Amino acid sequence: MTDRLLNNGVEHIPSALLPPTAICSMEEIIKPSPCRLLPPELLLEVFRKNAERDDSFHNRLNTARHSSQVCRLWRTNLLSSTSIWGRLLQLDDFLWTKEEWKDLVLSRVGNAPVWVHGRVSTSTWPFLVKVLDSKWENVQILDVWENPVSRFCPPGAGSFLGKPAPNLESLVLRLYNRWPLPQPFTLFNNIAPHLRAIEASPIFFHVDSPLPWLYNLRTLSFLTTHSLADILSVLKWVPHLKLLRIWRDSGSKRIVRVPHELLVPIHLPKLQSLHIINGNLSEILPFLELITPSPICSIAIHTTCLPVFRQESFDALPTRFYRALLPWISAYMKGRPPKFISLDVDSEPSLSLRIRDYPPPPPSYKPSSIEEDSLDVAVLLDSYCRSALAELTRASSRIFSSVEQLSVYVEYKRDVDILVPFYEAFTSVTELTLEAYTAIDFMDLHAERKRDASVLFPRMRTLCITVEDGSTVEDITIVSRILDFVEYRASVGLPLSCLDLSAGIRGIELSDRDRERLGTLEGLTVKFPA
């Protein structure tokens, strides 16, 4: 047997050993890999794409390391591109690695822009400090959060915050322990010309004069560690702000009082999104009253508990809150009139109403995530708030006139009529979606309203009944009640054109009599489960 020749990984077979039909030129036999034909700049662009923050489960450092071991060409291109390695400082990827590997990666960064992100734990603290000490002037993105169980904080961990940040664009620090800061301390030494976004729990304090880098901020987030007075003092100096996020303590019932000198109008003409999450009414109210809303501004307001009233009259604060909230909702609805609205009444931990203009997840899954460009307002509905809520209701017919699709989920069973004022405001709705249990309550409400001959949703043509994942409806009368409702609308000249039961109602089957009743409704299309 003749030996085969190998050269640079390409197999050479003597032509004498090839069958006649296989004889071809040497150029055809020795073909380079297709990836070798890629221009170097295109190959580098692929490597850069693999280094972007696209998926939290993607170990981009491993991808780069394995790519550098494919061949000499790939290795040369990767090792010569410091900008790629500068994007790969994901702290979680260094959790169990040796110091030699950490130092090697850091050496490959050179003077390229640096992205540092991930979870700071006891084992990655020293590496983070080393990166920030040696590369702080190159840091473009710093987005780290502290492991709650970590209690290790190296000396001088926060010293970088007092140094100029000439290339910093985004800073996010979510910390449980206060970092030791140098004294005296001036944040960034007042030099951060490219900074556009900041969320940092340990560094903001009362600002009495404008700081140069504040003027350029576009995104600003405040955590529960910031006082309302400090937040208001900062907002005076950020006229170009587009996104404002404020998180408060979800369990706080303390009345929060702001110094009178800070209660002045705040000018944020370019604000596009306001999120205030987990505050009680007294914590949210100053921002609603002092900032003037614009039609380009989306809003997410979540009240989580009611403050303990002392000197205020029992309902003065709720009344002020709803009056301040109404212009924000009105401005949003005028600027971005939605076709879809979801109404969600929840009884845990307190009775609340959530209004949003994007489809909700299944009722069993109640995430804290919020769409950035949306209306998402969750307000408490305790009894003494009802009079204040009535003011919002009186304006609802104008506010919600654009809505054509309405989704309703009511968990609270004792007050089936709690949303009647809102139902009456949705005069343009053509499609109504009800969760199966809500449908039972809705049909009860409908039966009561027959007495005054009023019909909700005069333009409605489609009724959809959905079910919570895995739930079983025990009330076997639900189908009969739904059919009563459909027949009544037909009798008053407002017939439905579609009854959508395709989601199925676990534990309930349509009887022959039910199907006969459906068949008598002229022009009605019924969608059954597949």
XYZ file of C-alpha atoms in Angstrom:
530
model
C 0.000 0.000 0.000
C 1.375 3.388 -0.960
C 1.690 5.984 1.824
C -0.482 9.031 1.488
C 1.254 12.394 1.643
C 0.209 15.014 4.146
C 1.211 18.659 3.876
C -0.219 21.385 6.103
C -3.206 19.196 6.898
C -4.120 18.671 3.210
C -4.122 15.076 1.964
C -2.249 14.354 -1.318
C -3.099 11.179 -3.210
C -0.825 10.127 -6.132
C -2.784 10.366 -9.393
C -1.684 6.826 -10.342
C -3.813 5.495 -7.515
C -6.943 7.331 -8.684
C -9.518 5.714 -10.970
C -9.766 7.268 -14.464
C -12.990 9.058 -13.630
C -11.332 10.631 -10.583
C -8.264 12.054 -12.346
C -8.291 15.846 -12.048
C -5.847 18.692 -11.647
C -3.800 19.200 -8.496
C -5.554 22.569 -7.958
C -8.879 20.738 -7.754
C -7.487 18.161 -5.298
C -5.860 20.672 -2.948
C -8.684 23.054 -2.033
C -8.459 25.439 0.908
C -11.191 25.472 3.528
C -14.033 27.888 2.613
C -13.413 29.886 5.798
C -9.881 30.633 4.529
C -11.399 32.481 1.592
C -13.129 35.030 3.866
C -11.537 38.485 3.880
C -9.794 39.147 7.225
C -12.079 42.118 7.962
C -15.198 39.942 7.463
C -13.753 37.228 9.685
C -13.097 39.812 12.407
C -16.650 41.082 12.106
C -17.909 37.546 12.807
C -15.648 37.349 15.866
C -16.950 40.727 17.077
C -20.546 39.560 16.714
C -19.715 36.538 18.854
C -18.374 38.922 21.500
C -21.575 40.994 21.806
C -23.866 40.737 24.842
C -26.631 38.835 23.110
C -27.517 36.023 25.521
C -26.846 35.701 29.246
C -26.276 31.943 28.797
C -23.693 32.397 26.050
C -20.146 32.027 27.370
C -18.590 34.401 24.869
C -15.117 33.996 26.337
C -15.236 30.260 25.650
C -16.389 30.941 22.101
C -13.419 33.250 21.509
C -10.975 30.784 23.082
C -12.204 27.860 20.990
C -12.203 30.018 17.847
C -8.569 30.929 18.461
C -7.696 27.215 18.420
C -9.269 26.377 15.060
C -6.272 27.281 12.893
C -3.304 29.596 12.677
C -5.211 32.184 10.613
C -8.049 32.434 13.119
C -5.669 32.577 16.044
C -3.619 35.356 14.459
C -6.725 37.406 13.717
C -8.212 36.935 17.178
C -5.070 37.596 19.188
C -4.347 40.745 17.191
C -7.818 42.177 17.856
C -7.723 43.714 21.331
C -11.232 45.186 20.886
C -12.717 41.673 20.896
C -11.023 40.675 24.155
C -12.058 43.981 25.706
C -15.697 42.902 25.342
C -15.232 39.538 27.063
C -14.779 40.520 30.715
C -17.907 38.721 31.938
C -17.175 38.074 35.627
C -19.201 34.854 35.805
C -16.907 33.320 33.173
C -13.929 33.778 35.518
C -15.610 32.272 38.572
C -13.552 29.055 38.725
C -10.623 29.921 36.451
C -6.945 30.121 37.407
C -5.166 33.420 37.961
C -2.903 32.726 34.966
C -5.897 32.614 32.620
C -7.378 35.814 34.066
C -4.052 37.626 33.617
C -3.695 36.276 30.074
C -7.122 37.537 29.029
C -6.456 40.919 30.619
C -3.140 41.183 28.757
C -4.930 40.579 25.447
C -7.184 43.606 26.057
C -4.344 46.068 25.527
C -5.673 49.636 25.230
C -9.021 48.649 23.710
C -12.409 49.816 25.064
C -13.431 47.591 27.976
C -16.828 46.078 28.847
C -17.073 44.656 32.374
C -20.288 42.986 33.462
C -21.665 40.167 35.560
C -21.986 39.105 39.171
C -19.421 40.134 41.766
C -18.773 37.287 44.185
C -16.108 36.563 46.773
C -13.955 34.814 44.162
C -14.292 37.493 41.440
C -13.852 40.577 43.633
C -10.018 40.601 43.320
C -10.184 40.234 39.537
C -12.702 43.094 39.243
C -10.478 45.361 41.336
C -7.469 44.443 39.182
C -9.373 45.255 35.986
C -10.630 48.600 37.280
C -7.228 49.571 38.673
C -5.393 48.826 35.435
C -8.035 49.624 32.795
C -10.402 52.196 34.297
C -9.648 54.864 31.698
C -10.551 52.344 28.976
C -13.813 51.180 30.568
C -16.750 51.887 28.264
C -19.438 49.775 29.974
C -19.456 48.728 33.634
C -22.533 46.699 34.557
C -22.034 44.584 37.685
C -24.149 43.415 40.588
C -23.089 42.040 43.915
C -23.940 38.546 45.071
C -26.190 39.043 48.144
C -24.280 36.403 50.130
C -20.913 37.997 49.406
C -19.450 39.904 52.323
C -15.958 40.353 50.943
C -14.987 43.797 49.706
C -11.248 44.426 49.047
C -9.703 47.623 50.412
C -9.887 50.408 47.859
C -12.636 48.663 45.857
C -14.397 51.961 45.161
C -11.344 54.119 44.511
C -11.868 54.064 40.735
C -15.052 56.133 41.174
C -12.936 59.144 42.097
C -10.823 58.940 38.929
C -11.592 60.531 35.532
C -13.689 58.305 33.267
C -12.869 59.601 29.780
C -14.471 56.686 27.885
C -17.257 55.596 30.240
C -20.667 55.435 28.522
C -22.797 53.295 30.852
C -22.409 52.595 34.574
C -24.608 50.126 36.484
C -23.668 49.113 40.042
C -26.228 47.114 42.018
C -24.658 46.617 45.405
C -25.809 45.238 48.749
C -22.791 46.479 50.691
C -21.522 50.036 50.615
C -18.168 50.211 48.879
C -15.372 52.061 50.666
C -14.920 55.353 48.841
C -11.807 57.539 49.002
C -11.931 60.723 51.028
C -12.115 63.458 49.900
C -14.272 62.147 47.070
C -15.434 63.751 43.804
C -17.287 61.389 41.494
C -15.226 60.771 38.319
C -13.215 63.816 39.338
C -16.026 65.560 37.397
C -14.675 64.107 34.116
C -17.027 61.710 32.296
C -17.781 63.376 28.926
C -19.313 60.306 27.240
C -21.451 59.038 30.135
C -25.072 58.622 29.023
C -26.577 56.042 31.405
C -26.089 55.504 35.123
C -27.581 53.314 37.853
C -25.367 53.183 40.901
C -26.561 52.598 44.439
C -23.610 53.833 46.507
C -22.550 57.037 44.774
C -25.410 59.497 44.370
C -25.906 62.051 47.062
C -27.444 65.509 47.389
C -26.360 67.652 44.426
C -26.404 71.379 45.103
C -24.691 72.548 41.908
C -24.525 71.262 38.314
C -21.915 68.620 37.538
C -20.607 68.697 33.943
C -21.326 65.031 33.223
C -24.901 65.197 34.545
C -25.917 67.462 31.661
C -25.317 64.708 29.089
C -27.206 61.879 30.808
C -29.973 60.159 28.854
C -30.849 57.282 31.228
C -30.932 57.578 35.012
C -31.978 54.931 37.549
C -32.328 55.323 41.308
C -32.496 52.394 43.710
C -34.126 52.104 47.130
C -30.956 53.393 48.789
C -31.556 56.887 47.404
C -33.729 59.314 49.334
C -36.446 61.304 47.578
C -34.637 64.533 48.468
C -31.416 63.327 46.808
C -33.283 62.191 43.690
C -35.051 65.531 43.310
C -31.760 67.396 43.788
C -30.214 65.467 40.878
C -33.170 65.818 38.502
C -32.692 69.580 38.357
C -29.491 69.114 36.335
C -30.425 66.523 33.683
C -32.426 68.404 30.989
C -31.654 65.837 28.259
C -32.923 62.843 30.242
C -34.990 60.345 28.200
C -35.512 57.448 30.624
C -36.047 57.793 34.378
C -36.399 54.732 36.617
C -37.044 54.923 40.353
C -37.360 51.892 42.625
C -38.715 52.239 46.162
C -39.108 49.857 49.090
C -42.177 47.695 48.423
C -42.986 47.356 52.137
C -42.640 50.981 53.181
C -45.774 52.531 54.691
C -44.057 55.595 56.084
C -45.248 59.009 54.937
C -42.307 60.577 53.085
C -41.927 64.327 53.363
C -39.722 66.295 50.977
C -38.102 69.608 52.000
C -40.196 72.498 50.714
C -37.268 74.065 48.828
C -37.058 70.976 46.608
C -40.724 71.063 45.623
C -40.152 73.117 42.458
C -41.071 72.187 38.853
C -38.620 69.814 37.164
C -37.949 70.511 33.492
C -37.473 67.273 31.536
C -38.764 68.141 28.042
C -37.169 65.099 26.353
C -38.391 62.476 28.820
C -39.669 59.430 26.921
C -40.223 56.927 29.735
C -40.966 57.239 33.457
C -40.892 54.135 35.682
C -41.634 54.391 39.414
C -41.916 50.947 40.952
C -42.948 49.707 44.419
C -43.589 53.050 46.057
C -46.415 54.110 48.331
C -48.497 57.107 47.282
C -46.424 59.682 49.180
C -43.199 58.471 47.508
C -44.565 58.636 43.970
C -46.662 61.796 44.208
C -43.814 64.413 44.073
C -42.582 63.122 40.711
C -46.064 63.121 39.182
C -46.745 66.665 40.394
C -43.356 68.282 39.671
C -42.628 66.802 36.216
C -44.841 67.920 33.327
C -45.809 64.943 31.124
C -45.526 65.035 27.350
C -47.220 62.909 24.642
C -43.924 61.138 23.885
C -43.560 59.857 27.458
C -44.562 56.318 28.370
C -45.356 55.617 32.012
C -45.089 52.701 34.437
C -46.344 53.430 37.955
C -46.784 50.620 40.496
C -48.114 51.420 43.967
C -47.551 48.507 46.312
C -48.893 49.645 49.679
C -50.731 52.491 51.339
C -48.923 54.811 53.743
C -50.016 55.104 57.349
C -51.938 58.365 57.602
C -51.484 60.663 60.522
C -51.941 64.394 60.002
C -53.437 64.168 56.509
C -57.163 63.685 56.149
C -58.047 60.075 55.466
C -58.392 60.403 51.687
C -56.465 63.615 50.860
C -53.347 61.830 49.659
C -55.153 59.320 47.403
C -57.167 62.150 45.891
C -54.013 64.146 45.121
C -52.340 61.043 43.746
C -55.084 60.233 41.251
C -55.386 63.851 40.192
C -51.642 63.933 39.521
C -51.689 60.579 37.710
C -54.535 61.463 35.345
C -52.575 64.009 33.210
C -49.830 61.426 32.648
C -52.289 58.808 31.414
C -54.134 61.393 29.307
C -50.918 62.683 27.701
C -49.785 59.170 26.854
C -53.132 58.151 25.377
C -53.261 61.298 23.240
C -49.721 60.874 21.977
C -49.872 57.095 21.476
C -53.547 56.097 21.364
C -53.478 52.312 21.856
C -55.719 49.764 20.188
C -55.268 47.269 23.049
C -55.728 47.595 26.827
C -55.510 44.996 29.592
C -57.342 45.436 32.902
C -56.138 43.172 35.702
C -57.625 43.217 39.207
C -55.496 41.371 41.752
C -56.245 40.761 45.432
C -52.705 39.836 46.521
C -51.195 41.359 48.569
C -53.710 44.227 48.331
C -56.605 44.892 46.024
C -55.138 46.610 42.976
C -55.936 47.523 39.392
C -53.312 47.235 36.658
C -53.861 49.006 33.336
C -51.459 48.321 30.465
C -51.448 48.551 26.703
C -49.544 45.353 25.932
C -50.845 41.777 26.246
C -50.374 40.292 29.731
C -48.813 36.898 30.380
C -51.027 34.083 31.705
C -52.636 35.034 35.060
C -50.558 32.430 36.867
C -47.387 34.269 35.907
C -47.113 37.804 37.202
C -43.645 39.108 36.296
C -42.143 42.333 37.537
C -40.743 43.130 34.117
C -42.177 46.143 32.344
C -42.255 47.071 28.682
C -40.157 50.198 28.189
C -42.437 51.998 25.699
C -45.835 51.380 27.182
C -48.586 52.367 29.560
C -48.363 50.217 32.700
C -50.111 51.598 35.780
C -50.896 49.525 38.877
C -52.840 51.332 41.610
C -54.408 50.200 44.872
C -58.182 50.028 45.130
C -58.848 50.057 48.866
C -62.250 51.469 49.698
C -61.228 55.034 50.503
C -59.452 55.305 47.127
C -62.682 54.719 45.229
C -63.811 58.346 45.371
C -60.468 59.508 43.987
C -60.590 56.814 41.328
C -63.968 58.136 40.235
C -62.233 61.274 38.948
C -60.084 59.139 36.666
C -63.215 57.292 35.564
C -65.034 60.496 34.583
C -62.296 61.261 32.082
C -61.974 57.666 30.881
C -64.417 57.939 27.981
C -62.102 60.442 26.313
C -58.907 58.651 27.304
C -59.825 55.143 26.169
C -61.860 55.944 23.046
C -59.161 54.499 20.729
C -59.195 51.030 22.321
C -60.609 48.262 20.117
C -59.301 45.181 21.971
C -59.851 44.779 25.715
C -58.564 41.953 27.932
C -59.987 41.586 31.460
C -58.818 39.412 34.322
C -60.462 39.834 37.756
C -59.121 37.741 40.600
C -61.180 39.490 43.245
C -64.564 37.765 43.594
C -66.439 39.832 46.148
C -66.858 42.915 43.954
C -67.871 41.793 40.478
C -68.826 45.365 39.570
C -65.505 46.933 40.518
C -64.566 47.671 36.893
C -67.979 48.879 35.703
C -66.842 52.529 35.403
C -63.974 51.374 33.191
C -66.150 49.007 31.162
C -68.428 51.948 30.337
C -65.463 54.008 29.144
C -64.444 51.523 26.423
C -67.076 52.502 23.889
C -65.008 51.494 20.837
C -64.130 47.930 21.881
C -64.847 45.364 19.161
C -63.069 42.372 20.788
C -63.338 41.405 24.473
C -61.184 38.697 26.056
C -62.179 37.209 29.421
C -60.452 34.570 31.515
C -62.895 31.748 32.306
C -63.395 32.661 35.983
C -63.728 36.325 35.082
C -66.345 35.338 32.520
C -68.536 33.909 35.306
C -68.386 37.183 37.224
C -68.942 39.167 34.052
C -72.073 37.205 33.224
C -73.396 37.823 36.734
C -72.781 41.515 36.226
C -74.526 41.363 32.860
C -77.607 39.736 34.435
C -77.851 42.548 36.989
C -77.559 45.243 34.321
C -80.493 43.899 32.307
C -82.779 45.772 34.676
C -81.717 49.166 33.350
C -81.448 47.853 29.775
C -77.890 49.115 29.370
C -75.435 47.096 27.302
C -71.712 47.313 27.745
C -69.374 47.537 24.736
C -71.937 48.509 22.059
C -69.486 47.844 19.202
C -68.281 44.452 20.423
C -68.391 41.717 17.800
C -65.960 39.117 19.183
C -65.940 37.471 22.632
C -62.926 35.289 23.533
C -62.907 33.032 26.589
C -59.431 31.958 27.700
C -58.251 29.732 30.541
C -55.383 29.902 32.965
C -52.785 27.245 32.212
C -53.719 23.995 33.954
C -56.838 25.397 35.620
C -60.167 23.602 35.761
C -63.469 25.479 35.834
C -65.777 23.879 38.387
C -68.865 25.950 37.647
C -70.704 23.838 35.071
C -73.150 26.686 34.363
C -70.504 28.840 32.685
C -71.404 27.782 29.140
C -75.109 28.417 29.746
C -74.320 31.862 31.167
C -72.146 32.737 28.177
C -74.908 31.666 25.785
C -77.446 33.753 27.730
C -75.170 36.735 27.213
C -74.731 36.080 23.482
C -78.484 35.578 22.961
C -79.320 38.746 24.859
C -77.000 40.851 22.702
C -78.661 39.440 19.607
C -82.102 40.269 21.040
C -81.230 43.952 21.566
C -79.743 44.355 18.088
C -76.054 44.042 19.065
C -75.237 40.495 17.925
C -71.781 38.964 18.132
C -70.143 37.691 14.971
C -67.578 35.443 16.717
C -67.533 33.436 19.960
C -64.009 32.135 20.467
C -63.873 29.073 22.752
C -60.739 27.655 21.114
C -58.737 27.861 24.351
C -61.004 25.189 25.827
C -62.527 25.170 29.318
C -61.102 22.284 31.322
C -63.805 20.207 33.022
C -66.599 21.669 30.870
C -68.111 20.086 27.769
C -70.696 21.620 25.449
C -73.919 19.640 25.582
C -76.101 18.901 22.577
C -78.542 21.518 23.861
C -75.696 24.111 23.992
C -74.768 23.352 20.397
C -78.422 23.674 19.327
C -78.640 27.113 20.921
C -75.475 28.204 19.150
C -76.866 26.963 15.862
C -79.922 29.212 16.136
C -77.796 32.387 16.335
C -77.641 33.617 12.763
C -74.303 34.989 11.584
C -72.376 33.714 14.645
C -69.078 31.887 14.098
C -67.999 29.657 16.988
C -64.385 28.562 17.358
C -63.981 25.296 19.258
C -60.776 23.750 20.644
C -58.650 22.026 17.994
